[in-house]
Amino acid sequence: MLALYKSTIIKRRLVLRRQVGELTDAEQLSFTFSTEICNKTVKNRSKKSSKKGNSSTNSKLPPVCYEIITLKTKKKKKMAAEIFPNKKPANSNSNSVQQYHQQNLNNNNTIPSPHWRGLCATIRERNAVMFNNDLMADVHFVVGPPGGTQRIPGHKYVLAVGSSVFHAMFYGELAEDKDEIRIPDVEPAAFLAMLKYLYCDEIDLAADTVLATLYAAKKYIVPHLARACVNFLETSLSAKNACVLLSQSCLFEEPDLTQRCWEVIEAQAELALKSEGFCDIDIQTFESILNRETLNAKEIVVFEAALSWAEAECHRQGLTPTTENKRKVLGKALYLIRIPTMALDDFANGAAQSGVLTLNETNDIFLWYTAVKKPDLQFVSNPRKGLVPQRCHRFQSCAYRSNQWRYRGRCDSIQFAVDKRVFIAGFGLYGSSCGSAEYSAKIELKRQGVILGQNLSKYFSDGASNTFPVWFEYPVQIEPDTFYTASVVLDGNELSYFGQEGMTEVQCGKVTVQFQCSSDSTNGTGVQGGQIPELIFYA
């Protein structure tokens, strides 16, 4: 009887739920099944009792049992964040949590409200309150170089869960029980960015601290944060910062970032060499750039950039930037500059009068230019190979008619997008269909209305149906999966060839280019036909 009572506990709340129709389908099925089982059990027990002759004695049988048998389903267990979605009630709990978070970021002595646990539905939100907070902190860090330190609280368990270095520091065999740990080689802002990731699962990067954050992530082996830093650097990579990032990528042993830096430096070499960041690189990176065979730059630009770097290096070493000291800090790297490959005018008006070369070196190089029997030089005398431009041709054929293609100051334009980062060096344009002619071309490259590159130049057409290149002053960096607008305004012979049977997508090597019509086009050029038959780019 005790087992029967235990198995037939009355759950009247379930009965009420059934009456008001709140039971789910699974519960309703279980309810019916359980009721039938319980009724059969009661009947069997009643028959056995009547046979024994004690049906009118002892305690009464309990009423029918309404026990819910939980059916096993394949539903995934829900996390707290799913059970408690981000709702914004009248008291704005999420705003309160964010307020504590911001206070902690600015002031590590903030004491949260005594009811802060009730404001945080998930463990992530509760950990976020502990970020940079003295509450329950069992370790403190003095971060930054002398004179610029900041005392930051921490919680050993949270830090050890997110970093194997912190785990070894606090719980390893050689763990030291220190209440305060000094970290002079990490910037406070970078250390806080790392802690924010460990506590809050948030990655907050800024251009001025991302390198320092990457250093902290590498030092404490936080791989996901380090990967995020590298991705941030890759997306913000440009000719202005490529040389500095090249130096840092080698230091941090990030080969993918190193390759991306080389792609930018090679394609936009002259911009990279003229950037301020070039003067800040170390001697090893400096020599590797000068030694690059595919550097796409004039040698006089390389020489002038080397002198600028030498002047900055003199200041770093506490030397007066005289020509003698510049030569001294350059050392053997000077011979990596391919001075004999310069144009004669560039050498005579530039390198020969710089004072960096000795008199014998200057005479020998002049003889190299003019003499039949050329002297031996310490300088590399072979020109750099540079980069070979690729051409994306979007038309399958071209034609000409007596009334097309005319140019009266109207714009020919087309939009394009690529699936990989490339560098647009110029456009290939059609020329005259009525014999030789000269054209003046104003080319332009825009993204969302912002001009990224433009140039005004002339090209000569010999009457053939092939295309003629028109170049930008510097190659323009093009990011993937974004549409850019290529435009040209031509002035010259009104009758020229034009493309037809245009393609919306062209595979050019490893790069896929998509085309679409541009609203800037006022002269008839579109996807199916018109001008701008080619994009010339480096990839």
Coordinates of C-alpha atoms in Angstrom, one line a residue:
M1 CA 0.0 0.0 0.0
L2 CA 2.9 2.4 0.7
A3 CA 4.2 1.9 -2.8
L4 CA 0.8 2.5 -4.2
Y5 CA 0.4 5.8 -2.2
K6 CA 3.9 6.9 -3.4
S7 CA 3.0 6.2 -7.0
T8 CA -0.4 7.9 -6.8
I9 CA 0.4 11.3 -5.3
I10 CA -2.3 13.7 -6.4
K11 CA -1.0 16.6 -8.4
R12 CA -4.1 18.8 -8.5
R13 CA -2.3 21.7 -10.2
L14 CA -1.9 19.5 -13.2
V15 CA -5.6 18.8 -13.2
L16 CA -6.4 22.5 -13.1
R17 CA -3.9 23.1 -15.9
R18 CA -5.8 20.4 -17.9
Q19 CA -9.1 22.1 -17.2
V20 CA -7.9 25.4 -18.5
G21 CA -6.2 23.9 -21.5
E22 CA -2.6 24.7 -20.5
L23 CA -1.1 21.3 -21.0
T24 CA 1.2 20.8 -24.0
D25 CA 0.6 18.0 -26.5
A26 CA 3.3 15.8 -24.9
E27 CA 1.9 16.4 -21.4
Q28 CA -1.7 15.6 -22.6
L29 CA -0.5 12.3 -24.1
S30 CA 1.4 11.5 -20.9
F31 CA -1.6 12.6 -18.8
T32 CA -4.0 10.2 -20.6
F33 CA -1.5 7.3 -20.6
S34 CA -0.8 7.8 -16.9
T35 CA -4.5 7.9 -16.1
E36 CA -5.2 4.6 -17.8
I37 CA -2.3 2.9 -16.1
C38 CA -3.4 4.2 -12.7
N39 CA -7.0 3.1 -13.2
K40 CA -5.9 -0.4 -14.2
T41 CA -3.7 -0.5 -11.1
V42 CA -6.5 0.5 -8.8
K43 CA -8.9 -2.0 -10.3
N44 CA -6.3 -4.8 -9.9
R45 CA -5.6 -3.8 -6.3
S46 CA -9.4 -3.8 -5.6
K47 CA -9.9 -7.3 -7.0
K48 CA -7.0 -8.7 -4.9
S49 CA -8.3 -7.0 -1.8
S50 CA -11.9 -8.3 -2.2
K51 CA -10.6 -11.9 -2.6
K52 CA -8.8 -11.5 0.7
G53 CA -12.0 -10.3 2.3
N54 CA -10.7 -7.0 3.7
S55 CA -12.2 -4.7 1.1
S56 CA -14.3 -2.8 3.7
T57 CA -11.5 -2.5 6.2
N58 CA -8.2 -0.6 6.5
S59 CA -7.7 2.7 4.8
K60 CA -9.5 3.8 1.7
L61 CA -8.0 3.6 -1.7
P62 CA -6.8 6.9 -3.0
P63 CA -8.6 8.6 -6.0
V64 CA -7.3 8.1 -9.5
C65 CA -3.8 9.3 -10.0
Y66 CA -3.0 12.1 -12.5
E67 CA 0.7 11.8 -12.7
I68 CA 2.6 13.3 -15.6
I69 CA 5.1 11.0 -17.2
T70 CA 7.7 13.2 -18.9
L71 CA 8.4 12.1 -22.4
K72 CA 12.0 12.2 -23.7
T73 CA 12.4 14.6 -26.5
K74 CA 15.4 15.6 -28.6
K75 CA 15.1 19.2 -27.6
K76 CA 18.5 20.9 -26.9
K77 CA 19.0 22.2 -23.4
K78 CA 18.6 26.0 -23.4
M79 CA 21.3 28.3 -22.1
A80 CA 20.5 31.1 -19.8
A81 CA 20.8 33.6 -22.6
E82 CA 18.1 31.8 -24.5
I83 CA 15.8 31.4 -21.5
F84 CA 16.3 35.1 -20.6
P85 CA 16.5 37.0 -23.9
N86 CA 17.6 40.5 -24.1
K87 CA 14.5 42.3 -23.0
K88 CA 14.3 45.9 -21.9
P89 CA 11.8 46.3 -19.1
A90 CA 10.9 49.6 -17.5
N91 CA 13.8 49.6 -15.1
S92 CA 16.2 48.9 -18.1
N93 CA 18.3 46.1 -16.5
S94 CA 20.6 45.9 -19.5
N95 CA 21.3 49.6 -19.3
S96 CA 22.2 49.2 -15.7
V97 CA 24.6 46.4 -16.4
Q98 CA 26.2 48.5 -19.2
Q99 CA 26.4 51.4 -16.8
Y100 CA 28.4 49.2 -14.3
H101 CA 30.5 48.0 -17.1
Q102 CA 31.4 51.5 -18.3
Q103 CA 32.0 52.6 -14.7
N104 CA 34.4 49.6 -14.2
L105 CA 36.2 50.6 -17.4
N106 CA 36.9 54.1 -16.1
N107 CA 37.1 53.5 -12.4
N108 CA 38.1 50.1 -10.8
N109 CA 36.9 51.2 -7.3
T110 CA 33.2 51.2 -8.3
I111 CA 31.0 49.2 -5.9
P112 CA 28.0 47.7 -7.8
S113 CA 24.5 47.9 -6.4
P114 CA 23.7 45.2 -3.8
H115 CA 21.1 43.9 -6.2
W116 CA 23.4 43.6 -9.2
R117 CA 23.0 39.8 -9.4
G118 CA 19.3 40.3 -10.0
L119 CA 20.0 42.6 -12.9
C120 CA 22.2 39.9 -14.7
A121 CA 20.4 37.0 -16.3
T122 CA 23.5 35.2 -17.5
I123 CA 26.8 34.3 -16.2
R124 CA 28.4 36.3 -18.9
E125 CA 26.6 39.5 -17.6
R126 CA 27.6 38.6 -14.0
N127 CA 31.3 38.2 -15.0
A128 CA 31.1 41.5 -16.9
V129 CA 30.3 43.3 -13.6
M130 CA 33.5 41.8 -12.2
F131 CA 35.6 43.3 -15.0
N132 CA 38.1 45.8 -13.6
N133 CA 36.3 45.6 -10.3
D134 CA 37.8 45.4 -6.8
L135 CA 34.8 43.4 -5.5
M136 CA 36.1 39.9 -4.6
A137 CA 39.4 40.6 -6.4
D138 CA 42.1 38.3 -5.2
V139 CA 45.0 39.7 -7.3
H140 CA 46.1 43.1 -8.6
F141 CA 48.3 44.0 -11.5
V142 CA 50.5 47.1 -11.8
V143 CA 50.5 47.5 -15.6
G144 CA 52.7 49.8 -17.7
P145 CA 56.2 51.3 -17.7
P146 CA 57.5 53.3 -14.7
G147 CA 55.7 56.6 -14.6
G148 CA 52.7 55.4 -16.6
T149 CA 51.4 52.5 -14.5
Q150 CA 47.8 51.6 -13.7
R151 CA 46.7 49.3 -10.9
I152 CA 44.1 46.8 -12.2
P153 CA 42.2 44.3 -10.1
G154 CA 41.6 40.7 -11.2
H155 CA 40.0 37.4 -10.3
K156 CA 42.3 34.4 -10.6
Y157 CA 39.6 31.9 -11.5
V158 CA 38.3 34.0 -14.4
L159 CA 41.8 34.7 -15.7
A160 CA 43.0 31.1 -15.4
V161 CA 40.0 29.8 -17.3
G162 CA 40.8 32.2 -20.3
S163 CA 44.6 31.9 -20.4
S164 CA 47.0 29.0 -19.8
V165 CA 49.6 31.5 -18.8
F166 CA 47.5 32.9 -16.0
H167 CA 46.6 29.3 -15.0
A168 CA 50.3 28.4 -14.6
M169 CA 50.9 31.7 -12.8
F170 CA 48.1 31.1 -10.2
Y171 CA 47.6 27.3 -10.1
G172 CA 50.7 25.8 -11.6
E173 CA 53.5 23.9 -9.9
L174 CA 55.6 27.1 -9.7
A175 CA 52.8 29.4 -8.8
E176 CA 53.6 32.3 -6.5
D177 CA 51.1 33.6 -4.0
K178 CA 51.5 37.3 -4.7
D179 CA 48.8 39.9 -4.1
E180 CA 50.4 42.3 -6.6
I181 CA 52.0 41.5 -10.0
R182 CA 54.0 44.0 -12.0
I183 CA 53.7 43.9 -15.8
P184 CA 55.9 46.7 -17.2
D185 CA 56.0 45.6 -20.8
V186 CA 52.2 45.8 -21.5
E187 CA 50.3 49.0 -22.0
P188 CA 47.4 49.5 -19.5
A189 CA 44.8 50.1 -22.3
A190 CA 45.9 46.9 -24.1
F191 CA 45.8 44.9 -20.8
L192 CA 42.3 46.2 -20.1
A193 CA 41.2 45.2 -23.7
M194 CA 42.4 41.7 -23.0
L195 CA 40.7 41.5 -19.6
K196 CA 37.5 42.8 -21.3
Y197 CA 37.6 39.8 -23.6
L198 CA 38.3 37.3 -20.8
Y199 CA 35.5 38.7 -18.5
C200 CA 32.9 39.9 -21.0
D201 CA 33.6 37.9 -24.1
E202 CA 33.7 41.2 -26.0
I203 CA 36.5 42.3 -28.4
D204 CA 37.0 46.1 -28.4
L205 CA 39.9 47.1 -30.6
A206 CA 41.1 50.5 -31.6
A207 CA 43.7 51.5 -34.2
D208 CA 46.1 53.1 -31.7
T209 CA 46.1 50.1 -29.3
V210 CA 45.6 47.1 -31.5
L211 CA 49.3 46.3 -31.8
A212 CA 49.8 46.5 -28.1
T213 CA 46.7 44.3 -27.6
L214 CA 48.1 41.8 -30.0
Y215 CA 51.3 41.7 -28.0
A216 CA 49.3 41.1 -24.7
A217 CA 47.2 38.4 -26.4
K218 CA 50.4 36.7 -27.6
K219 CA 52.2 37.0 -24.3
Y220 CA 49.3 35.4 -22.3
I221 CA 48.3 33.0 -25.1
V222 CA 44.7 34.2 -25.8
P223 CA 44.5 32.9 -29.4
H224 CA 41.0 34.1 -30.3
L225 CA 41.8 37.6 -29.3
A226 CA 45.1 37.5 -31.2
R227 CA 43.3 36.3 -34.3
A228 CA 40.8 39.2 -34.0
C229 CA 43.7 41.6 -33.7
V230 CA 45.3 40.2 -36.9
N231 CA 42.0 40.4 -38.7
F232 CA 41.6 44.0 -37.6
L233 CA 45.1 44.9 -38.8
E234 CA 44.4 43.2 -42.2
T235 CA 41.2 45.1 -42.8
S236 CA 42.9 48.4 -41.9
L237 CA 46.0 47.7 -43.9
S238 CA 47.1 50.5 -46.3
A239 CA 50.3 51.9 -47.8
K240 CA 50.6 54.3 -44.8
N241 CA 51.0 51.6 -42.2
A242 CA 52.1 48.6 -44.3
C243 CA 55.8 48.9 -43.4
V244 CA 55.2 49.2 -39.7
L245 CA 52.8 46.3 -39.7
L246 CA 55.3 44.3 -41.7
S247 CA 57.9 44.8 -39.0
Q248 CA 55.3 43.9 -36.3
S249 CA 54.0 40.8 -38.1
C250 CA 57.5 39.4 -38.3
L251 CA 57.9 40.0 -34.5
F252 CA 54.6 38.4 -33.7
E253 CA 55.2 35.5 -36.2
E254 CA 52.0 36.1 -38.2
P255 CA 52.8 34.8 -41.7
D256 CA 49.4 35.7 -43.1
L257 CA 49.6 39.3 -42.0
T258 CA 53.2 39.4 -43.3
Q259 CA 52.0 38.2 -46.8
R260 CA 49.2 40.9 -46.8
C261 CA 51.8 43.6 -45.9
W262 CA 54.1 42.5 -48.8
E263 CA 51.1 42.6 -51.2
V264 CA 50.4 46.3 -50.3
I265 CA 54.1 47.3 -50.2
E266 CA 54.9 45.8 -53.6
A267 CA 51.8 47.2 -55.4
Q268 CA 51.9 50.6 -53.7
A269 CA 55.6 50.8 -53.2
E270 CA 56.1 54.5 -53.7
L271 CA 53.3 55.4 -51.3
A272 CA 54.6 53.0 -48.7
L273 CA 58.2 54.3 -49.0
K274 CA 57.1 57.9 -48.7
S275 CA 54.9 57.2 -45.6
E276 CA 56.0 58.3 -42.1
G277 CA 55.8 54.7 -40.9
F278 CA 58.6 53.6 -43.2
C279 CA 61.1 55.7 -41.1
D280 CA 60.0 53.9 -37.9
I281 CA 60.9 50.3 -39.0
D282 CA 63.9 48.4 -37.7
I283 CA 67.1 47.7 -39.7
Q284 CA 66.1 44.1 -40.6
T285 CA 62.7 45.1 -42.1
F286 CA 64.4 48.1 -43.8
E287 CA 66.9 45.8 -45.5
S288 CA 64.2 43.3 -46.5
I289 CA 62.3 46.0 -48.3
L290 CA 65.3 47.3 -50.1
N291 CA 66.2 43.8 -51.2
R292 CA 62.7 43.1 -52.6
E293 CA 62.8 42.0 -56.2
T294 CA 59.1 42.8 -56.9
L295 CA 59.2 46.3 -55.4
N296 CA 57.1 48.4 -57.9
A297 CA 58.9 51.7 -57.5
K298 CA 61.4 53.9 -59.3
E299 CA 64.9 53.5 -57.8
I300 CA 65.2 57.3 -57.1
V301 CA 62.2 57.0 -54.8
V302 CA 63.8 54.0 -53.0
F303 CA 67.0 56.1 -52.6
E304 CA 65.2 59.1 -51.2
A305 CA 63.2 56.9 -48.8
A306 CA 66.5 55.3 -47.6
L307 CA 67.9 58.8 -46.8
S308 CA 64.8 59.6 -44.8
W309 CA 65.1 56.4 -42.8
A310 CA 68.8 57.1 -42.2
E311 CA 68.0 60.5 -40.8
A312 CA 65.3 59.1 -38.4
E313 CA 67.8 56.4 -37.4
C314 CA 70.4 59.0 -36.6
H315 CA 67.9 60.7 -34.2
R316 CA 67.2 57.3 -32.6
Q317 CA 70.9 56.7 -32.0
G318 CA 71.5 60.2 -30.7
L319 CA 73.6 61.2 -33.7
T320 CA 73.5 64.4 -35.7
P321 CA 72.0 63.6 -39.1
T322 CA 75.0 64.6 -41.3
T323 CA 75.8 62.8 -44.5
E324 CA 78.6 60.9 -42.9
N325 CA 76.3 59.7 -40.1
K326 CA 73.6 58.8 -42.6
R327 CA 76.1 56.7 -44.5
K328 CA 77.2 55.1 -41.2
V329 CA 73.8 54.0 -40.1
L330 CA 72.9 52.8 -43.6
G331 CA 76.0 50.5 -43.6
K332 CA 75.8 47.7 -46.2
A333 CA 72.1 48.4 -46.8
L334 CA 73.2 51.2 -49.1
Y335 CA 74.4 48.7 -51.7
L336 CA 70.9 47.1 -51.8
I337 CA 69.7 50.3 -53.6
R338 CA 70.0 49.7 -57.3
I339 CA 71.5 53.1 -58.1
P340 CA 72.9 52.0 -61.6
T341 CA 69.4 51.2 -62.7
M342 CA 68.2 54.8 -62.2
A343 CA 67.6 57.1 -65.1
L344 CA 70.7 59.2 -65.8
D345 CA 68.9 62.4 -64.9
D346 CA 67.7 61.0 -61.6
F347 CA 71.2 59.9 -60.7
A348 CA 73.0 63.1 -61.8
N349 CA 70.5 65.4 -60.0
G350 CA 69.8 63.2 -57.0
A351 CA 72.1 60.4 -55.8
A352 CA 75.3 61.9 -57.2
Q353 CA 74.8 65.2 -55.3
S354 CA 73.4 63.7 -52.0
G355 CA 76.9 63.5 -50.4
V356 CA 76.2 59.9 -49.3
L357 CA 78.3 58.3 -52.1
T358 CA 82.0 58.5 -52.1
L359 CA 83.8 60.2 -55.0
N360 CA 85.0 56.9 -56.4
E361 CA 81.5 55.4 -56.2
T362 CA 80.1 58.4 -58.1
N363 CA 82.7 58.2 -60.8
D364 CA 82.3 54.5 -61.3
I365 CA 78.5 54.8 -61.6
F366 CA 78.9 57.6 -64.2
L367 CA 81.2 55.3 -66.1
W368 CA 78.6 52.5 -65.8
Y369 CA 76.2 54.8 -67.7
T370 CA 78.5 55.9 -70.4
A371 CA 81.5 53.6 -70.9
V372 CA 81.6 50.5 -73.1
K373 CA 83.8 48.7 -70.6
K374 CA 81.8 49.1 -67.4
P375 CA 83.6 49.0 -64.0
D376 CA 82.7 46.6 -61.3
L377 CA 80.2 48.0 -58.8
Q378 CA 79.2 47.0 -55.3
F379 CA 75.7 48.1 -56.1
V380 CA 73.1 45.7 -57.6
S381 CA 73.0 46.6 -61.3
N382 CA 70.0 44.5 -62.4
P383 CA 66.7 46.4 -62.5
R384 CA 63.9 45.1 -60.2
K385 CA 61.3 42.9 -61.9
G386 CA 58.5 44.7 -60.3
L387 CA 54.9 43.4 -60.6
V388 CA 53.3 42.2 -63.8
P389 CA 49.9 43.9 -64.2
Q390 CA 46.8 41.8 -65.0
R391 CA 44.1 42.9 -67.4
C392 CA 40.4 42.1 -67.0
H393 CA 38.7 42.4 -70.3
R394 CA 34.9 42.6 -70.0
F395 CA 33.8 42.5 -73.7
Q396 CA 33.7 39.6 -76.0
S397 CA 34.0 41.7 -79.2
C398 CA 34.3 45.3 -80.3
A399 CA 32.9 47.3 -83.3
Y400 CA 32.6 50.7 -84.8
R401 CA 29.9 52.6 -86.6
S402 CA 29.7 55.9 -88.4
N403 CA 27.8 57.5 -85.6
Q404 CA 29.5 55.9 -82.5
W405 CA 31.3 56.3 -80.2
R406 CA 31.2 60.1 -79.7
Y407 CA 32.8 62.2 -76.9
R408 CA 31.5 65.6 -76.1
G409 CA 32.5 66.0 -72.4
R410 CA 30.1 63.2 -71.3
C411 CA 31.1 60.5 -68.8
D412 CA 31.5 56.8 -69.5
S413 CA 31.2 54.8 -66.3
I414 CA 30.8 51.3 -65.0
Q415 CA 30.7 49.7 -61.6
F416 CA 32.7 46.6 -60.5
A417 CA 33.4 44.5 -57.5
V418 CA 36.1 41.8 -56.8
D419 CA 36.2 38.9 -54.5
K420 CA 39.9 39.5 -53.4
R421 CA 41.9 42.6 -52.6
V422 CA 43.5 44.0 -55.7
F423 CA 45.2 47.3 -56.7
I424 CA 43.8 49.1 -59.7
A425 CA 46.6 50.6 -61.6
G426 CA 44.6 52.0 -64.5
F427 CA 42.1 51.4 -67.3
G428 CA 42.4 50.1 -70.8
L429 CA 40.5 52.3 -73.3
Y430 CA 39.5 52.1 -76.9
G431 CA 40.9 54.5 -79.4
S432 CA 40.0 56.0 -82.7
S433 CA 38.3 54.0 -85.5
C434 CA 39.3 56.6 -88.1
G435 CA 43.1 56.3 -88.1
S436 CA 45.6 57.6 -85.6
A437 CA 44.5 60.2 -83.1
E438 CA 45.4 61.6 -79.7
Y439 CA 43.0 61.5 -76.7
S440 CA 42.9 63.4 -73.4
A441 CA 41.5 61.2 -70.7
K442 CA 40.4 62.1 -67.2
I443 CA 40.1 58.8 -65.3
E444 CA 38.5 58.5 -61.9
L445 CA 37.9 55.7 -59.3
K446 CA 35.2 56.2 -56.6
R447 CA 33.7 54.3 -53.8
Q448 CA 30.3 55.5 -52.6
G449 CA 30.9 58.9 -54.1
V450 CA 34.3 59.4 -52.5
I451 CA 37.2 59.8 -55.0
L452 CA 40.0 57.3 -54.3
G453 CA 42.1 58.1 -57.3
Q454 CA 42.1 60.2 -60.4
N455 CA 44.5 61.3 -63.1
L456 CA 44.5 63.4 -66.3
S457 CA 46.7 62.1 -69.1
K458 CA 47.0 61.6 -72.8
Y459 CA 47.3 58.5 -74.9
F460 CA 47.9 58.0 -78.6
S461 CA 45.7 55.7 -80.7
D462 CA 47.0 54.2 -83.9
G463 CA 43.6 53.3 -85.3
A464 CA 43.7 49.7 -84.2
S465 CA 40.9 48.0 -82.3
N466 CA 43.1 47.0 -79.3
T467 CA 43.0 48.9 -76.0
F468 CA 45.4 51.6 -74.8
P469 CA 46.4 51.8 -71.1
V470 CA 45.8 54.9 -69.0
W471 CA 47.4 54.9 -65.5
F472 CA 46.7 56.3 -62.2
E473 CA 49.6 58.1 -60.4
Y474 CA 49.6 55.4 -57.8
P475 CA 47.7 52.1 -57.7
V476 CA 44.4 52.2 -55.8
Q477 CA 43.7 49.6 -53.2
I478 CA 40.3 47.8 -53.8
E479 CA 38.7 45.8 -51.0
P480 CA 36.6 42.7 -51.8
D481 CA 32.8 42.5 -52.0
T482 CA 32.3 46.2 -52.4
F483 CA 31.2 48.0 -55.6
Y484 CA 33.5 50.7 -57.0
T485 CA 32.8 53.1 -59.8
A486 CA 35.3 53.5 -62.7
S487 CA 34.8 56.6 -64.8
V488 CA 36.5 58.3 -67.8
V489 CA 35.8 61.6 -69.7
L490 CA 37.5 61.5 -73.1
D491 CA 38.3 64.4 -75.4
G492 CA 39.5 63.7 -78.9
N493 CA 38.3 62.0 -82.1
E494 CA 34.5 61.6 -81.8
L495 CA 34.5 58.2 -83.6
S496 CA 36.1 55.3 -81.8
Y497 CA 35.7 51.6 -81.2
F498 CA 33.4 50.4 -78.6
G499 CA 32.8 47.1 -76.8
Q500 CA 29.8 44.8 -77.2
E501 CA 28.6 41.5 -75.8
G502 CA 29.6 42.5 -72.3
M503 CA 29.8 40.0 -69.4
T504 CA 28.5 40.6 -65.9
E505 CA 31.2 38.3 -64.4
V506 CA 34.8 37.7 -65.5
Q507 CA 37.3 35.3 -64.1
C508 CA 40.8 36.8 -64.3
G509 CA 43.4 34.5 -62.8
K510 CA 42.4 34.0 -59.1
V511 CA 40.2 37.1 -59.1
T512 CA 36.5 37.2 -60.0
V513 CA 35.2 40.5 -61.2
Q514 CA 31.5 41.5 -61.3
F515 CA 30.2 44.4 -63.3
Q516 CA 27.0 46.4 -63.1
C517 CA 25.7 49.6 -64.7
S518 CA 26.6 53.0 -63.1
S519 CA 24.2 55.9 -62.8
D520 CA 27.2 58.2 -63.4
S521 CA 27.4 57.0 -67.0
T522 CA 25.9 59.7 -69.3
N523 CA 27.5 58.6 -72.6
G524 CA 25.9 55.2 -73.0
T525 CA 28.5 52.9 -71.4
G526 CA 27.0 49.9 -69.5
V527 CA 27.5 46.3 -68.9
Q528 CA 26.5 45.2 -72.4
G529 CA 28.6 47.7 -74.4
G530 CA 30.6 51.0 -74.4
Q531 CA 34.0 52.2 -73.2
I532 CA 36.3 51.1 -70.4
P533 CA 36.8 47.6 -71.8
E534 CA 39.7 46.7 -69.3
L535 CA 40.6 47.1 -65.7
I536 CA 44.4 46.9 -65.2
F537 CA 45.4 45.7 -61.7
Y538 CA 47.9 44.0 -59.5
A539 CA 46.9 41.1 -57.3

